[in-house]
Coordinates of C-alpha atoms in Angstrom, one line a residue:
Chain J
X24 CA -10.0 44.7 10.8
X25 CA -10.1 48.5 10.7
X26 CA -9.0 49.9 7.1
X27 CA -5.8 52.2 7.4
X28 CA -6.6 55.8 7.4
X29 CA -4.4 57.9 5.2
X30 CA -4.8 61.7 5.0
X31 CA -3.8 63.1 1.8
X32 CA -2.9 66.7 0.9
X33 CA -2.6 68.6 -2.1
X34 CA -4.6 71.9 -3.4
X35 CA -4.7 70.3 -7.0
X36 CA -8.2 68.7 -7.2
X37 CA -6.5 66.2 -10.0
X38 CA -3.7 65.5 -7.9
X39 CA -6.3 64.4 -4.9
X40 CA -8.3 62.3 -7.3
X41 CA -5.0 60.5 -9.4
X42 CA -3.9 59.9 -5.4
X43 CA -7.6 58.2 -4.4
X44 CA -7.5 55.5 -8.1
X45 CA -4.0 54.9 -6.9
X46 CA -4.5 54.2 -3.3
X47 CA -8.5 52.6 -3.2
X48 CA -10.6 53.7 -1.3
X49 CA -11.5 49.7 -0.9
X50 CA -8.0 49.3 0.4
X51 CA -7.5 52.6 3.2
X52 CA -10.2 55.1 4.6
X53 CA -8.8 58.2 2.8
X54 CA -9.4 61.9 4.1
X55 CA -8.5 64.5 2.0
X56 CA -6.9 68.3 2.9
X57 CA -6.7 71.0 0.5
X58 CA -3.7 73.0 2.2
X59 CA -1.7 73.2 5.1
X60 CA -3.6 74.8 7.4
X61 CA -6.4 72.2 6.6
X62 CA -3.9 69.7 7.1
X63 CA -2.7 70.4 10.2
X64 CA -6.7 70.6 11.8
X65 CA -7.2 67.3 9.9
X66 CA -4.0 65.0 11.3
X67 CA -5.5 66.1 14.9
X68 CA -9.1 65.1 14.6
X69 CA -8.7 62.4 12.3
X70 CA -5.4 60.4 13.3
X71 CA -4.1 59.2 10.2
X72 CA -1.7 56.1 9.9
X73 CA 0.1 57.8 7.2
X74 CA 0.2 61.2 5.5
X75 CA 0.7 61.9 1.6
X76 CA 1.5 65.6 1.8
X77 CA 2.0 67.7 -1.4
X78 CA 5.3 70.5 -1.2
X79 CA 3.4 73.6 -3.1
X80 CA 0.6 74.7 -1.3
X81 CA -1.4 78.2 -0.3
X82 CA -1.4 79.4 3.1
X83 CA 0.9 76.8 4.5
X84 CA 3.8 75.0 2.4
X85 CA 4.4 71.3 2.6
X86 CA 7.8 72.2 4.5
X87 CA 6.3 74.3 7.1
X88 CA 3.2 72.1 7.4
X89 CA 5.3 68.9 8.0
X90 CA 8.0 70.7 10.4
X91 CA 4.7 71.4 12.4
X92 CA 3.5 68.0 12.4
X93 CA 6.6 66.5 14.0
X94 CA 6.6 69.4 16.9
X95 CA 3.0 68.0 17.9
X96 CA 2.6 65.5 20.0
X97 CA -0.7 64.0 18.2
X98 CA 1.2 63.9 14.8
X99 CA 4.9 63.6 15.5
X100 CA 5.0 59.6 15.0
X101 CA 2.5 59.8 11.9
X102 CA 4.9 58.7 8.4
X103 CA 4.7 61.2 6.2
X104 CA 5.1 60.9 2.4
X105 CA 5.9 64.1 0.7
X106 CA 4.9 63.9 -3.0
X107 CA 6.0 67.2 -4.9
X108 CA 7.1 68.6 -8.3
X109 CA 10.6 69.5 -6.8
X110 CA 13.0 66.6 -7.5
X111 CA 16.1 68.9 -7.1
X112 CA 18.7 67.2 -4.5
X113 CA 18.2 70.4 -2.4
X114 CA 14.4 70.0 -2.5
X115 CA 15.0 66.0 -1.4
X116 CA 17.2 67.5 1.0
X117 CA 15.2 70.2 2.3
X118 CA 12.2 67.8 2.3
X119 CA 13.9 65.3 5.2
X120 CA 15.1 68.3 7.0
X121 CA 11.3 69.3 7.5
X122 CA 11.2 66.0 9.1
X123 CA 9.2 64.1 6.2
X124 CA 9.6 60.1 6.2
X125 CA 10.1 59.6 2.7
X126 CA 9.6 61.5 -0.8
X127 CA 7.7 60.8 -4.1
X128 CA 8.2 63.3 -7.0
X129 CA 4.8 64.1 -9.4
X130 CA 4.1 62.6 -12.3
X131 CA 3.5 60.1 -9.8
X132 CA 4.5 56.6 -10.2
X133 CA 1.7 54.3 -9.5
X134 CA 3.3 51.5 -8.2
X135 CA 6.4 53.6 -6.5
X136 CA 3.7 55.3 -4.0
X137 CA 1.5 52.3 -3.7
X138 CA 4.8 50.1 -2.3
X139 CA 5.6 53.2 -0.2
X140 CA 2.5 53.3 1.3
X141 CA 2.7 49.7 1.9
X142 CA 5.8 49.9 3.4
X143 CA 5.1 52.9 6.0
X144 CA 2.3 51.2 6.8
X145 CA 3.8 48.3 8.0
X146 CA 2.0 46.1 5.4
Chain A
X10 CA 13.6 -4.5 -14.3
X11 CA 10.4 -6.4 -13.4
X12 CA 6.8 -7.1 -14.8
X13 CA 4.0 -7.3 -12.9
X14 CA 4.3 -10.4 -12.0
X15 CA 7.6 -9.7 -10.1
X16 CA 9.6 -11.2 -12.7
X17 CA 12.6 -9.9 -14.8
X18 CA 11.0 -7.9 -17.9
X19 CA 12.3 -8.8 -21.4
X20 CA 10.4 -6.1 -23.1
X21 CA 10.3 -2.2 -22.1
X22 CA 7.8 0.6 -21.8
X23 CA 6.9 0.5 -25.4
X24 CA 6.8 -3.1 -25.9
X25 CA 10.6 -3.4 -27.4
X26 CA 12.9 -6.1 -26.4
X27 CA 15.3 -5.8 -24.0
X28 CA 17.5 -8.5 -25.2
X29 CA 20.6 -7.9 -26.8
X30 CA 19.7 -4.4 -26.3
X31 CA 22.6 -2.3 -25.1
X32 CA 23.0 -0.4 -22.1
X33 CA 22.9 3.1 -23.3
X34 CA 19.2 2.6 -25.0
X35 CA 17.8 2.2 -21.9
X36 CA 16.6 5.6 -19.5
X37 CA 20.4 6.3 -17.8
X38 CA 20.3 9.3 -15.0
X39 CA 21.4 12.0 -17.8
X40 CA 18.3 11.7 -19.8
X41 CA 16.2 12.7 -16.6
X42 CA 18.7 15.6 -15.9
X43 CA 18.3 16.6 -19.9
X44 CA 14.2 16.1 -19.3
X45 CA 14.5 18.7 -15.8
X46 CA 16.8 20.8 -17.7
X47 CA 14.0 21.5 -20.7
X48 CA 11.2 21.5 -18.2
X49 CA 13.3 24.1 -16.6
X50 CA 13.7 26.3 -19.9
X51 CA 9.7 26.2 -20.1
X52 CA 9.0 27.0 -17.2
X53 CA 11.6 30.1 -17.1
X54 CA 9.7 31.2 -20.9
X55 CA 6.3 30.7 -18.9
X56 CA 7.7 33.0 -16.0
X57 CA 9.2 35.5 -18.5
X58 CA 6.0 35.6 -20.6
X59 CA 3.8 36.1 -17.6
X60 CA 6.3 38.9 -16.5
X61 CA 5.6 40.7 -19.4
X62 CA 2.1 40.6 -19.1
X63 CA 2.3 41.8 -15.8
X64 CA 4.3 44.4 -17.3
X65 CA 1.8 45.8 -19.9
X66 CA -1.4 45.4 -17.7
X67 CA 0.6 47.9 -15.2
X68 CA 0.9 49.8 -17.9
X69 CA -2.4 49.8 -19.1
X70 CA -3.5 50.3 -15.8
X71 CA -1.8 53.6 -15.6
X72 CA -2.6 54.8 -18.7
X73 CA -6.6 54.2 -18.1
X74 CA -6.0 55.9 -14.2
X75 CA -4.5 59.1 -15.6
X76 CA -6.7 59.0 -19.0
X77 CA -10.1 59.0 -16.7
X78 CA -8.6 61.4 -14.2
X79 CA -8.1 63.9 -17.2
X80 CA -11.0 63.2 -18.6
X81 CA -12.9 64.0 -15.1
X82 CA -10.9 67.0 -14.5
X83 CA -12.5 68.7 -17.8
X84 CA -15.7 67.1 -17.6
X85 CA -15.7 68.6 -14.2
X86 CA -14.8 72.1 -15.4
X87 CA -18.2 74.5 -16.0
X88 CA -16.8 77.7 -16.1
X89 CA -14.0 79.0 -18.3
X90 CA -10.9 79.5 -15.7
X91 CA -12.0 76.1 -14.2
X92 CA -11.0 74.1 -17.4
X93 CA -7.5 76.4 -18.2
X94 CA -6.7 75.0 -14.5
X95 CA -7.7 71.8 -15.0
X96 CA -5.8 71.8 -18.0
X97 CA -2.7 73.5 -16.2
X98 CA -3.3 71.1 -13.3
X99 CA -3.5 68.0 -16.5
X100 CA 0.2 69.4 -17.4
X101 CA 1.8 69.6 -13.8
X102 CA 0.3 66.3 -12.2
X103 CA 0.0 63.8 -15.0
X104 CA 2.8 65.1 -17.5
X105 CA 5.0 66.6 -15.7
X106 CA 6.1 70.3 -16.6
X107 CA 5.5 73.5 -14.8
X108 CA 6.4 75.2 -18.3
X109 CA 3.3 76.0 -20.6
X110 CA 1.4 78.0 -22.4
X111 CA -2.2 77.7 -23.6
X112 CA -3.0 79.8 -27.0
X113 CA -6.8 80.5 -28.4
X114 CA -7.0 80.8 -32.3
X115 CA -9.8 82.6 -33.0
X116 CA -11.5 82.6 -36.3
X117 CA -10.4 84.4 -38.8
X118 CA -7.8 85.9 -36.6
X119 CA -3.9 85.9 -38.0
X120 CA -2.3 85.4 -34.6
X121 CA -2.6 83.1 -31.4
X122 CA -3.5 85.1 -28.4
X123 CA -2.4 83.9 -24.7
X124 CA -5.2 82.7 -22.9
X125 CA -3.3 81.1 -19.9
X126 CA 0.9 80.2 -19.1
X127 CA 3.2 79.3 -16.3
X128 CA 6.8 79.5 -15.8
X129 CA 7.1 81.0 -19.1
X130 CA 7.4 85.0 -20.2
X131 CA 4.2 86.6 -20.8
X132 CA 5.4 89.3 -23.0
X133 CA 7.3 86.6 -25.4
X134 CA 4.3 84.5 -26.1
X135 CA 1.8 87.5 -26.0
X136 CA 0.2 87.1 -29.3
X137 CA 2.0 84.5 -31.8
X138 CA 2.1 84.8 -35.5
X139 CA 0.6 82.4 -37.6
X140 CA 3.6 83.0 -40.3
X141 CA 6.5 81.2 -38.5
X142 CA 6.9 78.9 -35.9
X143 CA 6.3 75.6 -34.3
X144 CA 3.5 76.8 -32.4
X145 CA 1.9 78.3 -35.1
X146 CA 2.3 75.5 -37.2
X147 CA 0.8 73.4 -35.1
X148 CA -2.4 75.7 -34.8
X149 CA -2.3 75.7 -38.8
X150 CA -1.8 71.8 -39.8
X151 CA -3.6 70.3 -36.4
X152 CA -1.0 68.1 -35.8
X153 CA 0.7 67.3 -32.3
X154 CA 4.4 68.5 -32.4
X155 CA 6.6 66.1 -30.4
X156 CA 10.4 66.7 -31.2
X157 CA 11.8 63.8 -30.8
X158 CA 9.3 62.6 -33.6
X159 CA 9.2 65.3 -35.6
X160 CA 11.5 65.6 -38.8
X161 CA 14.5 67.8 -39.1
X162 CA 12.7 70.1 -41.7
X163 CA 10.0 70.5 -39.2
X164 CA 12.5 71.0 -36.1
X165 CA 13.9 73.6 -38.0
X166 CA 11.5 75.7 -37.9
X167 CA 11.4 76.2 -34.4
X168 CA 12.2 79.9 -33.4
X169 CA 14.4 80.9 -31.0
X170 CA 12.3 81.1 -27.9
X171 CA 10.5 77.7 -28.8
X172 CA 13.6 76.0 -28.7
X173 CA 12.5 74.4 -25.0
X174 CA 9.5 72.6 -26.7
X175 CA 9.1 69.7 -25.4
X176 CA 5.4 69.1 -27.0
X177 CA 2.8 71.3 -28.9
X178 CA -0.6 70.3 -29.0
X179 CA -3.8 71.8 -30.8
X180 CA -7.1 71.7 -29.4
X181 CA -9.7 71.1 -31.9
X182 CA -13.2 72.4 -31.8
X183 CA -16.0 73.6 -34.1
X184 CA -14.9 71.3 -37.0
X185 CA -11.5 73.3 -36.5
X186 CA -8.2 74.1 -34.3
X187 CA -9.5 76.7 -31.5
X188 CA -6.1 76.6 -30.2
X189 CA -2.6 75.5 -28.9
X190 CA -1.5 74.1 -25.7
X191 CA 2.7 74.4 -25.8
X192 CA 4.3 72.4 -22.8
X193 CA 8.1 73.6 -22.4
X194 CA 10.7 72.0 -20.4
X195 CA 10.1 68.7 -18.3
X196 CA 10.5 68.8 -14.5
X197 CA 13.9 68.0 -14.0
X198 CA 13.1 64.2 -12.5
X199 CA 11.2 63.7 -15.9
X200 CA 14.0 62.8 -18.2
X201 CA 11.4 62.0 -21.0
X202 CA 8.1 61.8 -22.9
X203 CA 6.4 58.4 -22.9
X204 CA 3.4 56.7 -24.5
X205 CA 1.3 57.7 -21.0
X206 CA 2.0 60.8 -22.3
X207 CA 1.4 60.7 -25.7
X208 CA -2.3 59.4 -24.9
X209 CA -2.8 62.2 -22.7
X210 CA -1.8 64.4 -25.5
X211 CA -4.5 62.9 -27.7
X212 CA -7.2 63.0 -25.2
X213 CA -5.8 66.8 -24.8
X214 CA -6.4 67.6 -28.7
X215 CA -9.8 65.8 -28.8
X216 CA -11.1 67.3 -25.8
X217 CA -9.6 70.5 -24.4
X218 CA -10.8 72.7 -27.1
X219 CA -14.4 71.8 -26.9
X220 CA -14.2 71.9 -23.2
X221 CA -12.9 75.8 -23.2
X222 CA -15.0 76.7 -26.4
X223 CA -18.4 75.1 -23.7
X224 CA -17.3 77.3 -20.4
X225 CA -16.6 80.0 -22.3
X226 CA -20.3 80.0 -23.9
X227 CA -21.4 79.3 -20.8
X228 CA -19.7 82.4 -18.9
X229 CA -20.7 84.1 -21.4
X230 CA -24.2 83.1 -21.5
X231 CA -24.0 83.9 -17.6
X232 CA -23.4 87.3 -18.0
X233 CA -26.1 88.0 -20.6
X234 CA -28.8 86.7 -18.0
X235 CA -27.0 88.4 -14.4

């Protein structure tokens, strides 16, 4: 069977490499985006089953990128996991209005986005 | 009861007689419910004890995860702005804070200068006195500053605008501490410190100092040869 292919996104080089050890790359195929912009090129050519996507980003924010994600047709379906500094109710807030599917807050939890991916994945 | 041969049994299990032997010596129903009952208590210990084990191999687990990805993200760092963002980068993603302030001590010099911040003022943390201070106490004795560790004689000498400490850590290099890395309030979803942290904090003082003192030989020994 196929492996799962997640994209994730974050300009933090540390934050991209703490989200591969969590995830595997035994376990999912990951692809990796290093802003928004990036993002958005990457969920069309790649087709993701799930997307981490990180809030504070050049060029493009996580907000905007996601808000863009959900007007496409390609990406509109794709579960998106925003994973973000910003734990502020307004942030959490703001974060589902951009159309996100859920929310993890940095320091990440290991085992909090390892059952969240399971879960949006259907697994 | 029977023996083998299908007959009634005048002796039990253990080769004692059953004659004369009254009724509540023999195995009634509530020993077997007092035997499931213990079984039960050990096997609910077992659970518990493998629970736990569970517990602190997740823990371990994270802790070597964010030690390695820390240690990659200064090994990785060449030049001398690289490893000040890996370091930032170290602060944000693995501890949690947007607040710090990194501080060089040079040798022979009597204040810390500012060689990198975030979310902090600039012009309060300019150049630090070695006289007073947390921050210059921690760049004079080596030793990590965690408040909630630290004693009250020690707390107090916190000035006003290092009241927000939340940990001070000096980098050592050179046989020496080349300098401070000061992390200020916790992201608001962080309530507080933990022993992930803690280690991170040590990796910090044993490594970030040599790391900078490397990239910024080697920037400068890029310079000399462009």
């Amino acid at each position: 069977m196929a492996k799962k292919k997640i994209l994730i996104v974050d300009d933090s080089k540390t934050a991209l490499m703490l989200e591969r050890m969590v995830l595997g790359t035994s376990a999912y195929e990951l692809v990796e985006a290093v802003d928004g912009e990036d993002a958005l090129a990457k969920a069309i050519a790649e087709k993701p089953d799930l997307i981490l996507l990180d809030v504070v980003m050049p060029k493009l924010d996580g907000f905007e990128t996601c808000k863009r994600l959900r007007s496409m047709e390609e990406t509109r379906t794709i579960p998106i996991i925003m994973v973000t500094t910003r734990g502020e109710e307004n942030n959490v807030e703001k974060a589902y209005a951009s159309g996100c599917t859920d929310f993890v807050t940095k320091p990440i939890d290991r085992m909090e986005l390892s059952a969240k991916v399971r879960r949006h994945l259907g697994e | 009861m029977s023996d083998e041969m299908g007959g009634p049994r005048d002796r039990d299990e253990d080769g004692h007689s059953l004659e004369n032997r009254p009724a509540s010596i023999t195995t009634p129903p509530s020993d077997d419910r007092a035997l499931d009952h213990e079984r039960l208590v050990e096997v609910e210990r077992e659970l518990q004890e493998h629970q736990t084990h569970a517990q602190e191999m997740e823990r371990l687990c994270s802790s070597y995860v964010n030690l390695y990805v820390a240690m990659h993200a200064l090994s990785g760092a060449r030049r001398r702005h690289e490893v000040l963002a890996a370091l930032h980068e170290i602060v944000v993603n693995l501890v949690g804070s947007e607040e710090l302030a990194i501080f060089e001590y040079r040798r022979g010099a009597t204040s810390l200068s500012l060689a990198s911040f975030n979310g902090i003022s600039k012009d309060t943390f300019k150049d630090v006195s070695l006289a007073s201070g947390i921050i210059a106490r921690v760049a004079r004795t080596g030793e990590t500053y965690l408040p909630e560790l630290a004693d009250v004689s020690c707390r107090s000498e916190a000035l006003p605008h290092e009241e927000a400490l939340t940990a001070c850590i000096p980098m050592h290099g050179e046989g020496r501490v080349t300098g401070v890395i000061a992390i200020f309030r916790l992201l608001s979803h962080k309530r507080v410190l933990g022993p992930l942290d803690h280690e991170i904090f040590d990796l910090l003082a044993a490594r970030a100092g040599i790391s900078l003192e490397l990239a910024t030989l080697f920037d400068r020994h890029s310079a000399e040869r462009s």
